[in-house]
C-alpha atoms as a PDB file:
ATOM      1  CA  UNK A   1       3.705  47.208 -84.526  1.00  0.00           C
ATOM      2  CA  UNK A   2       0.224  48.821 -85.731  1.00  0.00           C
ATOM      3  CA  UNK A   3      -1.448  46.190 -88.548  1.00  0.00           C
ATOM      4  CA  UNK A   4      -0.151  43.171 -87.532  1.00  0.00           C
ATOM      5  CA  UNK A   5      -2.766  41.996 -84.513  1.00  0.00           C
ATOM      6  CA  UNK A   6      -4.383  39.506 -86.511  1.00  0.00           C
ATOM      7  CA  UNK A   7      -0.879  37.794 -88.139  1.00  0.00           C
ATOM      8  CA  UNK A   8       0.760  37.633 -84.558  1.00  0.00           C
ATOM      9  CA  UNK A   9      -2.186  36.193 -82.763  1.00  0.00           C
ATOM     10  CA  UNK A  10      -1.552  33.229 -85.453  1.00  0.00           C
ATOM     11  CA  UNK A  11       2.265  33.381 -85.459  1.00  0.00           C
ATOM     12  CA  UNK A  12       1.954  33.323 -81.592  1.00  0.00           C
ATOM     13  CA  UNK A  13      -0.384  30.573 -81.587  1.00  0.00           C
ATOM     14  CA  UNK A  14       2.387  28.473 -83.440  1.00  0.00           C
ATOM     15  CA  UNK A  15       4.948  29.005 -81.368  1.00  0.00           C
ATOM     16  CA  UNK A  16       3.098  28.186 -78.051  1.00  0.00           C
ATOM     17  CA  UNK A  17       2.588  24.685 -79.795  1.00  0.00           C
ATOM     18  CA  UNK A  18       5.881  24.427 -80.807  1.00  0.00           C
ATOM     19  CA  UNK A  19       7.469  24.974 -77.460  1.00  0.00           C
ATOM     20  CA  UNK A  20       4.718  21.860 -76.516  1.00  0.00           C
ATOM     21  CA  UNK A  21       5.773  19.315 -78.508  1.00  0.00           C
ATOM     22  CA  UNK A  22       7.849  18.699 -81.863  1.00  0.00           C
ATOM     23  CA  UNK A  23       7.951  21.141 -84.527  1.00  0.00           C
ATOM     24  CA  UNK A  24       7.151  18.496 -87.374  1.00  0.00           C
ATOM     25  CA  UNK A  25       3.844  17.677 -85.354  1.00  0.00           C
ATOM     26  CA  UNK A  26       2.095  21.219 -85.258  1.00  0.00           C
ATOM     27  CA  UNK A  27      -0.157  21.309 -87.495  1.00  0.00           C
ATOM     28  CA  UNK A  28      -2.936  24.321 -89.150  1.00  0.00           C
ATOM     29  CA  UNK A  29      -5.656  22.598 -87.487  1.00  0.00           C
ATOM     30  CA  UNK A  30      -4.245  22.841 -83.524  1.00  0.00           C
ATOM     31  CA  UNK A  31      -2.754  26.748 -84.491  1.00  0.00           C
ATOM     32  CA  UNK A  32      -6.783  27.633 -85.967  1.00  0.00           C
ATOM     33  CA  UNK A  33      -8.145  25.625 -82.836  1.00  0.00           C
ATOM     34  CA  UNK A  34      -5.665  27.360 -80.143  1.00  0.00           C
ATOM     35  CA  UNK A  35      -6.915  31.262 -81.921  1.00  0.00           C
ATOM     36  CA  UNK A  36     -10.342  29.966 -82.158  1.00  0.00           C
ATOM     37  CA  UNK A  37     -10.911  30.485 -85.851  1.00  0.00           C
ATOM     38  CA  UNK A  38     -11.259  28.843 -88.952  1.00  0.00           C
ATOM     39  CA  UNK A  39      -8.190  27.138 -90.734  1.00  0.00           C
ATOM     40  CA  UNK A  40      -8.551  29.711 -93.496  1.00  0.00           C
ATOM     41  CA  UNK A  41      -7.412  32.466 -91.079  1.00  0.00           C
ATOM     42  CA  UNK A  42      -4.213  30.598 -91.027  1.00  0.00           C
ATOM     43  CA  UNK A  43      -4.028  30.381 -94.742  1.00  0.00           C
ATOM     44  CA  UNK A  44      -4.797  34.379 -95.143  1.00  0.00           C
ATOM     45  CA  UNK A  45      -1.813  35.205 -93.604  1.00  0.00           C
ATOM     46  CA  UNK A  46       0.907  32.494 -94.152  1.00  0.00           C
ATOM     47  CA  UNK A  47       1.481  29.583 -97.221  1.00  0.00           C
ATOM     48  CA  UNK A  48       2.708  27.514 -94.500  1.00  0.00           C
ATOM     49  CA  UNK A  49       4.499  26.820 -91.412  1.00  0.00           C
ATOM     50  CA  UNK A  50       7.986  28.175 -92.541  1.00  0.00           C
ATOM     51  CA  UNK A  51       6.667  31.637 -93.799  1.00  0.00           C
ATOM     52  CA  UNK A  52       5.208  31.511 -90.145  1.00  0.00           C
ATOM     53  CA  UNK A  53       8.429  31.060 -88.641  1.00  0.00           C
ATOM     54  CA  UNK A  54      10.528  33.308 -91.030  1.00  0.00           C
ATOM     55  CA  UNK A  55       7.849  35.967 -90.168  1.00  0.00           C
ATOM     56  CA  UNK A  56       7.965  35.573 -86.798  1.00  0.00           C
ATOM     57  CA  UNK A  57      11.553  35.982 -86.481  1.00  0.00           C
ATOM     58  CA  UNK A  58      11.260  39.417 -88.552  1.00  0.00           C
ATOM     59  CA  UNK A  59       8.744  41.019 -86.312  1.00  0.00           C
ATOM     60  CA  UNK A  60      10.403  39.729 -83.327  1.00  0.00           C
ATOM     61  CA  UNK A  61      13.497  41.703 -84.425  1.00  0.00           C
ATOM     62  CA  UNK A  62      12.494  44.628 -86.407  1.00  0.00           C
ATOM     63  CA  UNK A  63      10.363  45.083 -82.637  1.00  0.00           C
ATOM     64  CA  UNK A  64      14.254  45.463 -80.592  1.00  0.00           C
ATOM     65  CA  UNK A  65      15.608  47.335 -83.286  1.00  0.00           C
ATOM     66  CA  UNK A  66      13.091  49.843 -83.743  1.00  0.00           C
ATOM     67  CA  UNK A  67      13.247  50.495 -80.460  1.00  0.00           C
ATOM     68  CA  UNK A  68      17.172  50.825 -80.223  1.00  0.00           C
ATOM     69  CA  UNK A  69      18.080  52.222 -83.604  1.00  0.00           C
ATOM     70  CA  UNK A  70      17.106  55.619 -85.319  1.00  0.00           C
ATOM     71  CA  UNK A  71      15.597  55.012 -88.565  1.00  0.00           C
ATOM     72  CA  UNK A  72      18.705  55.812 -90.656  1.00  0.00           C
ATOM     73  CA  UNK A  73      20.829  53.346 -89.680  1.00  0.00           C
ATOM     74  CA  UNK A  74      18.469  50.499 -90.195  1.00  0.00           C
ATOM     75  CA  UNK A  75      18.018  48.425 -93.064  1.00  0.00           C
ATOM     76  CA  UNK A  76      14.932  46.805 -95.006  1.00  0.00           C
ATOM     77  CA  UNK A  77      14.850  44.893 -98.059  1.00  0.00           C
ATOM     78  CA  UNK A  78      13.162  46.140-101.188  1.00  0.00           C
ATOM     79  CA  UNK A  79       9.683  44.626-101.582  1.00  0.00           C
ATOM     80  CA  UNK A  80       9.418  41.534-103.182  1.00  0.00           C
ATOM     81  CA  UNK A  81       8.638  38.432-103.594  1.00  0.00           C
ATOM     82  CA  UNK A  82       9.080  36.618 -99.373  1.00  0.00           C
ATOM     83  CA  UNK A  83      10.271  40.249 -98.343  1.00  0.00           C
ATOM     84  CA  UNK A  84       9.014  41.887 -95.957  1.00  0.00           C
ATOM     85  CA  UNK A  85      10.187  45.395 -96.545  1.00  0.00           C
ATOM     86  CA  UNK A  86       8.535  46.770 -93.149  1.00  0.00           C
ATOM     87  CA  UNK A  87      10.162  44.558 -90.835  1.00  0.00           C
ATOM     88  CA  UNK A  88      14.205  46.259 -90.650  1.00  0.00           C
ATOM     89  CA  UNK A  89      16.286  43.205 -89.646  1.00  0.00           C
ATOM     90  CA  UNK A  90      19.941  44.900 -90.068  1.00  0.00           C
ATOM     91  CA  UNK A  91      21.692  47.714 -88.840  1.00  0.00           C
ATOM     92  CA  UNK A  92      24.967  49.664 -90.534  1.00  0.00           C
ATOM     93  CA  UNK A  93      26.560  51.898 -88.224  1.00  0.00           C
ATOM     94  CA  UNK A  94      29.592  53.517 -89.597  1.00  0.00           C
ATOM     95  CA  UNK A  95      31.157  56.094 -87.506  1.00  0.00           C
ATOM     96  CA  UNK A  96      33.358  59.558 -88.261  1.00  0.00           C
ATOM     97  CA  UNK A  97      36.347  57.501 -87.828  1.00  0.00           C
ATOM     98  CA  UNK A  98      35.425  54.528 -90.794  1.00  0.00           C
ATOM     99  CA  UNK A  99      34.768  51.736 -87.978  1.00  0.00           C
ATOM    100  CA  UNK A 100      31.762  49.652 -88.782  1.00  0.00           C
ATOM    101  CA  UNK A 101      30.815  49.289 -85.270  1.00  0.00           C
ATOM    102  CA  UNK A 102      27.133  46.848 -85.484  1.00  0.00           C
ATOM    103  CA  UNK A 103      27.917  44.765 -81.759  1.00  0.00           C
ATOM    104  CA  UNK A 104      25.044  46.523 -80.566  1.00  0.00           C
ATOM    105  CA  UNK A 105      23.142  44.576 -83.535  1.00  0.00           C
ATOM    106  CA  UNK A 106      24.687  41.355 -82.772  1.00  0.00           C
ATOM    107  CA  UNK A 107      23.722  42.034 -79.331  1.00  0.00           C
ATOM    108  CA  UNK A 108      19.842  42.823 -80.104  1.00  0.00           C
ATOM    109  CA  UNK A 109      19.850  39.663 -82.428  1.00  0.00           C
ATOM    110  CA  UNK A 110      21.401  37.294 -79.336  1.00  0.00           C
ATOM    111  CA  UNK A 111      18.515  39.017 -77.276  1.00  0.00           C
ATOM    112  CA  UNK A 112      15.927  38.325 -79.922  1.00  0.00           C
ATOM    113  CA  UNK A 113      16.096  34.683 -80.351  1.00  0.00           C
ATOM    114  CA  UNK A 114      16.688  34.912 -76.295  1.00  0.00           C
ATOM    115  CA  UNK A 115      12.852  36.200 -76.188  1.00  0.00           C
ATOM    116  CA  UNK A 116      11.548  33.077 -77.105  1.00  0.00           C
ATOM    117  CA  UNK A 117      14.189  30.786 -76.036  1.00  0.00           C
ATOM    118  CA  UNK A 118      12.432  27.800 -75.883  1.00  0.00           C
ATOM    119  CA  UNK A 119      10.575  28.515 -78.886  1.00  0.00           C
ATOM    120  CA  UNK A 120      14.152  29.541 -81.132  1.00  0.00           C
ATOM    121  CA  UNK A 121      15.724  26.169 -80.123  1.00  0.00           C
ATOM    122  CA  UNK A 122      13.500  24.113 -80.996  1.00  0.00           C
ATOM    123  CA  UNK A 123      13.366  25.887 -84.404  1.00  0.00           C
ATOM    124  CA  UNK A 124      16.838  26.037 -84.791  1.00  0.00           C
ATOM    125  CA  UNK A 125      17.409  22.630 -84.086  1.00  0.00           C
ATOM    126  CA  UNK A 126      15.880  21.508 -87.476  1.00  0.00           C
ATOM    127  CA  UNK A 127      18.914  22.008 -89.957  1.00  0.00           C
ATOM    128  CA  UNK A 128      19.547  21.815 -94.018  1.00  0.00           C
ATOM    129  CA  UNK A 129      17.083  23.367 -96.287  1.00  0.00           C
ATOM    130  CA  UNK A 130      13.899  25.472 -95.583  1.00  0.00           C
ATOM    131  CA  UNK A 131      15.294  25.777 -92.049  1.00  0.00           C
ATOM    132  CA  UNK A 132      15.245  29.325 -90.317  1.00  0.00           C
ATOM    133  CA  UNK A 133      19.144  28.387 -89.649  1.00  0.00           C
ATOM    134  CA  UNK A 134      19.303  28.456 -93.482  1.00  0.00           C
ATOM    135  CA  UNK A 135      17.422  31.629 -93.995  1.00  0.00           C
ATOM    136  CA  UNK A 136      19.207  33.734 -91.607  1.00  0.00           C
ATOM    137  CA  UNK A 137      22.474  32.697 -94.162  1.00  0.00           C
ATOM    138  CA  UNK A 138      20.253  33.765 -97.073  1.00  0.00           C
ATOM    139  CA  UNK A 139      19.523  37.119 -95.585  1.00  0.00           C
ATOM    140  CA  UNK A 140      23.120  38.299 -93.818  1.00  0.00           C
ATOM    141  CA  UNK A 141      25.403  36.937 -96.334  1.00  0.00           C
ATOM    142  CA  UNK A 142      24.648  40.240 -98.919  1.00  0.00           C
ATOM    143  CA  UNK A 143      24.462  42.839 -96.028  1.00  0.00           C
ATOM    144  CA  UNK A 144      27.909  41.086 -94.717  1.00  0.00           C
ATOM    145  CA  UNK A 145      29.244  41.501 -97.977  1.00  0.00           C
ATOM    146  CA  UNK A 146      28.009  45.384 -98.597  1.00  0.00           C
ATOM    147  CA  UNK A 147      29.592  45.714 -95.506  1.00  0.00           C
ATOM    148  CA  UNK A 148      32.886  44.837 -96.798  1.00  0.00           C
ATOM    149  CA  UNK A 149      32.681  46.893-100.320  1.00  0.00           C
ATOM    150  CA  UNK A 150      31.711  49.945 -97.571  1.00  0.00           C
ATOM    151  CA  UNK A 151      35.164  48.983 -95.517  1.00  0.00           C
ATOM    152  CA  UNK A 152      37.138  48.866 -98.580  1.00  0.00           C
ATOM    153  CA  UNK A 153      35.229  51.930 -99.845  1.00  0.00           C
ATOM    154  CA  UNK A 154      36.191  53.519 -96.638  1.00  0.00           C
ATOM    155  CA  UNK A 155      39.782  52.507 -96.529  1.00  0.00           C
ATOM    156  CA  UNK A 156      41.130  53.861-100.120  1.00  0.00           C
ATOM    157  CA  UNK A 157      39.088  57.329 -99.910  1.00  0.00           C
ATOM    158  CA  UNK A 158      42.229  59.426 -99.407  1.00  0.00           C
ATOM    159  CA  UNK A 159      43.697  57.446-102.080  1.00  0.00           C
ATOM    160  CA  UNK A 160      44.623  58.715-105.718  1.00  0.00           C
ATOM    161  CA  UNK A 161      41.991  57.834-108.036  1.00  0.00           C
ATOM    162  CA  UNK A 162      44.429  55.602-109.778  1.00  0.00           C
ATOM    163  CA  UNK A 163      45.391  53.846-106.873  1.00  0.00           C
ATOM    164  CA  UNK A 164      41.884  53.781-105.617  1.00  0.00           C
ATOM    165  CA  UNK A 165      40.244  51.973-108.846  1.00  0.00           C
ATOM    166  CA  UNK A 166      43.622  49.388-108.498  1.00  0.00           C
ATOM    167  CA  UNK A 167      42.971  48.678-105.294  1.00  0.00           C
ATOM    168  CA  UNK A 168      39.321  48.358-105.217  1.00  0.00           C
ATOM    169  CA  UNK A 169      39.322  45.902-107.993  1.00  0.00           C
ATOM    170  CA  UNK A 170      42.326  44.057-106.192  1.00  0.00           C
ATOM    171  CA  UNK A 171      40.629  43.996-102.875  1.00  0.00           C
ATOM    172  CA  UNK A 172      37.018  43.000-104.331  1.00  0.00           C
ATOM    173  CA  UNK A 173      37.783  41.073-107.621  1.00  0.00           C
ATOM    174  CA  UNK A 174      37.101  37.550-108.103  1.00  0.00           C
ATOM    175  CA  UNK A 175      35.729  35.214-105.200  1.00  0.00           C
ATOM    176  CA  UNK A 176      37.529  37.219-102.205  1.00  0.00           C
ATOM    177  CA  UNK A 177      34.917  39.097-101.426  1.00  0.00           C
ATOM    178  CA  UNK A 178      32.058  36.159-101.307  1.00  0.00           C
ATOM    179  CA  UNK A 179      34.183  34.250 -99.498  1.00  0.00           C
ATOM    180  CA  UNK A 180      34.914  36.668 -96.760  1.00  0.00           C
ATOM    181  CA  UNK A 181      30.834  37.590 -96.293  1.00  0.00           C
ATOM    182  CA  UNK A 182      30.225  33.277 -96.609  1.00  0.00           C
ATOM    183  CA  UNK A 183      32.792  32.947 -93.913  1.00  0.00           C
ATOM    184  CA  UNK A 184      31.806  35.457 -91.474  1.00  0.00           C
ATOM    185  CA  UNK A 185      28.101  35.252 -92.071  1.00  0.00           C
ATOM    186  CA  UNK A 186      28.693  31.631 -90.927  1.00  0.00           C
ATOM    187  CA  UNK A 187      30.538  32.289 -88.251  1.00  0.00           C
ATOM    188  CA  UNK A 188      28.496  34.490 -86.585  1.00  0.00           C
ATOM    189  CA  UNK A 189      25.278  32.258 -87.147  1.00  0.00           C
ATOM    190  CA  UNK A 190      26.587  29.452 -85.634  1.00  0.00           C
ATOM    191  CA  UNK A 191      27.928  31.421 -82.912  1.00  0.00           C
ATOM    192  CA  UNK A 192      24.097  32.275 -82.415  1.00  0.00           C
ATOM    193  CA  UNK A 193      23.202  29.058 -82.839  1.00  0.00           C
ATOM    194  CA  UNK A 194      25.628  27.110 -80.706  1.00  0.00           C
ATOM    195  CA  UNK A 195      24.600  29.808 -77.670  1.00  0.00           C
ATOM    196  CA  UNK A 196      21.315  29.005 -78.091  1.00  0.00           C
ATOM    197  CA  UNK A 197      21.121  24.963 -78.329  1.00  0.00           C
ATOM    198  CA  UNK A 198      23.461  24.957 -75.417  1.00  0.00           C
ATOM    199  CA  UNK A 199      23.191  25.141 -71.571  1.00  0.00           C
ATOM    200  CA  UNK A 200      23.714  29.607 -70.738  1.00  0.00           C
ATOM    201  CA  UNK A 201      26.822  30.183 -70.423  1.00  0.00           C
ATOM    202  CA  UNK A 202      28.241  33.173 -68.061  1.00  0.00           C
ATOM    203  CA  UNK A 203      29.344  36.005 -69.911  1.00  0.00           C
ATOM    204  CA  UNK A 204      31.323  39.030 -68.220  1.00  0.00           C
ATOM    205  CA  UNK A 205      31.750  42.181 -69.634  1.00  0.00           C
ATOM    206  CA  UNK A 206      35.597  42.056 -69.552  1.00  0.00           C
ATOM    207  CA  UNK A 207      35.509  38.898 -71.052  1.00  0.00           C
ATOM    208  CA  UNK A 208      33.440  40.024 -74.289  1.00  0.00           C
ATOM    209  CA  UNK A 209      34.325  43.757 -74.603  1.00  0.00           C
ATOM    210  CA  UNK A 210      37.486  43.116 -76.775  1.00  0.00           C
ATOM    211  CA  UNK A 211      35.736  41.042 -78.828  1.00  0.00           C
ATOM    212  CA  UNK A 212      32.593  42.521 -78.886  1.00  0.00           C
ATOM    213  CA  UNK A 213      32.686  44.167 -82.428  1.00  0.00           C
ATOM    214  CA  UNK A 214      34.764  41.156 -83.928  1.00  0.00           C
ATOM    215  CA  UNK A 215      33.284  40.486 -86.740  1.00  0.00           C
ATOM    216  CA  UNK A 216      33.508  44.145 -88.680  1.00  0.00           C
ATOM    217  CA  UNK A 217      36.951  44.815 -86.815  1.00  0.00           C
ATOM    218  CA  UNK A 218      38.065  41.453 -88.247  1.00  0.00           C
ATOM    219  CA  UNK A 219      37.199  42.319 -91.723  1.00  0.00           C
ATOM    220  CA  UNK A 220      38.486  46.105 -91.617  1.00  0.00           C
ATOM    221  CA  UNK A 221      42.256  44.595 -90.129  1.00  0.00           C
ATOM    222  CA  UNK A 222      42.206  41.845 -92.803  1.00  0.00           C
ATOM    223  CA  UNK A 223      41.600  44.794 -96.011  1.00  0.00           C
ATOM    224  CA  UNK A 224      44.204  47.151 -93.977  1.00  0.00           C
ATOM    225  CA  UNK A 225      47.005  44.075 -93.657  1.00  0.00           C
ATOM    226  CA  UNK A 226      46.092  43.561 -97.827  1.00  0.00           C
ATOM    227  CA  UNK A 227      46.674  47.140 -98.724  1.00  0.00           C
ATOM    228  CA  UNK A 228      49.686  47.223 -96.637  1.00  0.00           C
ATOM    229  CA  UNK A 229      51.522  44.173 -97.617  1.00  0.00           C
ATOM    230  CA  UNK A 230      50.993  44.908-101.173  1.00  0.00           C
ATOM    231  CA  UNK A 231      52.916  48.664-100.542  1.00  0.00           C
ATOM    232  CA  UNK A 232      55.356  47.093 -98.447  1.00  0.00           C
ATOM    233  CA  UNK A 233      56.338  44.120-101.147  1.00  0.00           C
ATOM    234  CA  UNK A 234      56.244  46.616-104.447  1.00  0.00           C
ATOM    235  CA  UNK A 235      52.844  45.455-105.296  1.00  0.00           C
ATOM    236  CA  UNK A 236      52.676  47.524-108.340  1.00  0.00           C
ATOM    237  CA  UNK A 237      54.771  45.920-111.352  1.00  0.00           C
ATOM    238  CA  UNK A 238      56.255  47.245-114.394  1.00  0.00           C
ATOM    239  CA  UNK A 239      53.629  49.116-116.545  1.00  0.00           C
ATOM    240  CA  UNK A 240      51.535  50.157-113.469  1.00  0.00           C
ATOM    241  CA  UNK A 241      49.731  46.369-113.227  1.00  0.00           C
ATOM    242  CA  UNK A 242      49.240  45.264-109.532  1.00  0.00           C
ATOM    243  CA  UNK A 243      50.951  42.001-108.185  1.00  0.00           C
ATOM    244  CA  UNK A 244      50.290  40.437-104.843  1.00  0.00           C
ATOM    245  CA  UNK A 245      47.205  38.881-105.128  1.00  0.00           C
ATOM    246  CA  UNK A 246      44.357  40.542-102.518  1.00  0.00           C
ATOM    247  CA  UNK A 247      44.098  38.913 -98.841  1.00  0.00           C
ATOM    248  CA  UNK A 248      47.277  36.729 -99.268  1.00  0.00           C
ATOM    249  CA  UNK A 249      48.110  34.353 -96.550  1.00  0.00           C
ATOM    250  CA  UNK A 250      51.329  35.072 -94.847  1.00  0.00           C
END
């Protein structure tokens, strides 16, 4: 990407050392020796080694999905305050028929932290706060959760508007919603995670392509089984007030 020569040379720098010896030992002095500039060059384009890694990870990214994506179906955050709002790092892809079909995004992100394999687990492997493992959460967990007011969205448009505005506030009212996006945003990170600490494992196609969209498919079933149970048990009660509660366990 045009404009960032200078910032990758250092970003680069850091992640050749890393992949040399442990993360917590790189310091600003061996990436400014390795580029063969001054330690301020360092400090003009990063606060520190995390925004370096965090960075890194974005232009890695936004690089695949550039080149896989049109522009309309990527997604950048607003500018701001550790944003980078030229660096896309999601995709929403929601087809004629409602599906919210993103496995080619899950695939691009596997193939991402592949790149750099030896660089990403040795990131990765440093967990809790301030970790990239951490971040990743931070930035899914809202586009997960869009995702879900856009399947419910999706699912009541042929609805009455009555029904509709019931429904929606059923489906997304209270903590059901945030605790759908937490669990699958988890999910799929440490799914990411795991496949990267760990030994490659063989993949076929046959084995993956039922499941290769499992995380949107997942969500759209669970709102369509909600909906449905609540018809099928009378989930309206007297004076036109729903009753099932949203996402009940059977």
């Amino acid at each position: 990407m045009a404009g960032y020569d200078s910032k990758l040379c250092v970003a680069e720098a850091f992640a050749s050392l890393v992949q040399t010896m442990p993360l917590e030992r790189v310091t600003v002095g061996m990436v400014a020796e390795r580029i063969g500039k001054h330690r301020k060059t360092f400090y003009y384009h990063f606060s520190d080694r995390g925004e370096v890694i965090t960075w890194l990870f974005r232009y890695d990214l936004a690089q695949g999905l550039k080149a896989l994506f049109d522009d309309g179906l990527l997604v950048c955050e607003p500018a701001g305050e550790g944003a980078y709002p030229t660096l896309p790092f999601y995709v929403r892809n929601m087809q004629s028929d409602g599906r919210l079909y993103n496995a080619p995004f899950f695939d691009e992100l596997s193939r991402t932290l592949e790149r750099r394999r030896a660089y990403y687990r040795a990131v990765l492997s440093v967990r809790g706060p301030g970790s990239l493992e951490e971040y990743l959460y931070r930035l899914y967990r809202p586009q997960i959760k869009q995702d879900i007011m856009l399947l419910i969205e999706r699912r009541l448009a042929d609805e009455g508007p009555l029904e509709r505005a019931v429904e929606q506030e059923l489906l997304s009212g209270g903590s059901n919603v945030d605790f759908l996006a937490e669990f699958f945003t988890g999910a799929f990170i440490q799914r990411m995670v795991k496949r990267l600490l760990d030994e490659p494992c063989q993949r076929s196609l046959e084995e993956v392509r039922p499941y290769e969209n499992i995380v949107h498919d997942s969500l759209a079933l669970l709102i369509e089984r909600s909906v449905n149970s609540r018809r099928q048990t009378g989930g309206w009660t007297k004076g036109g007030q729903p009753g099932s509660p949203p996402f009940a366990a059977e």
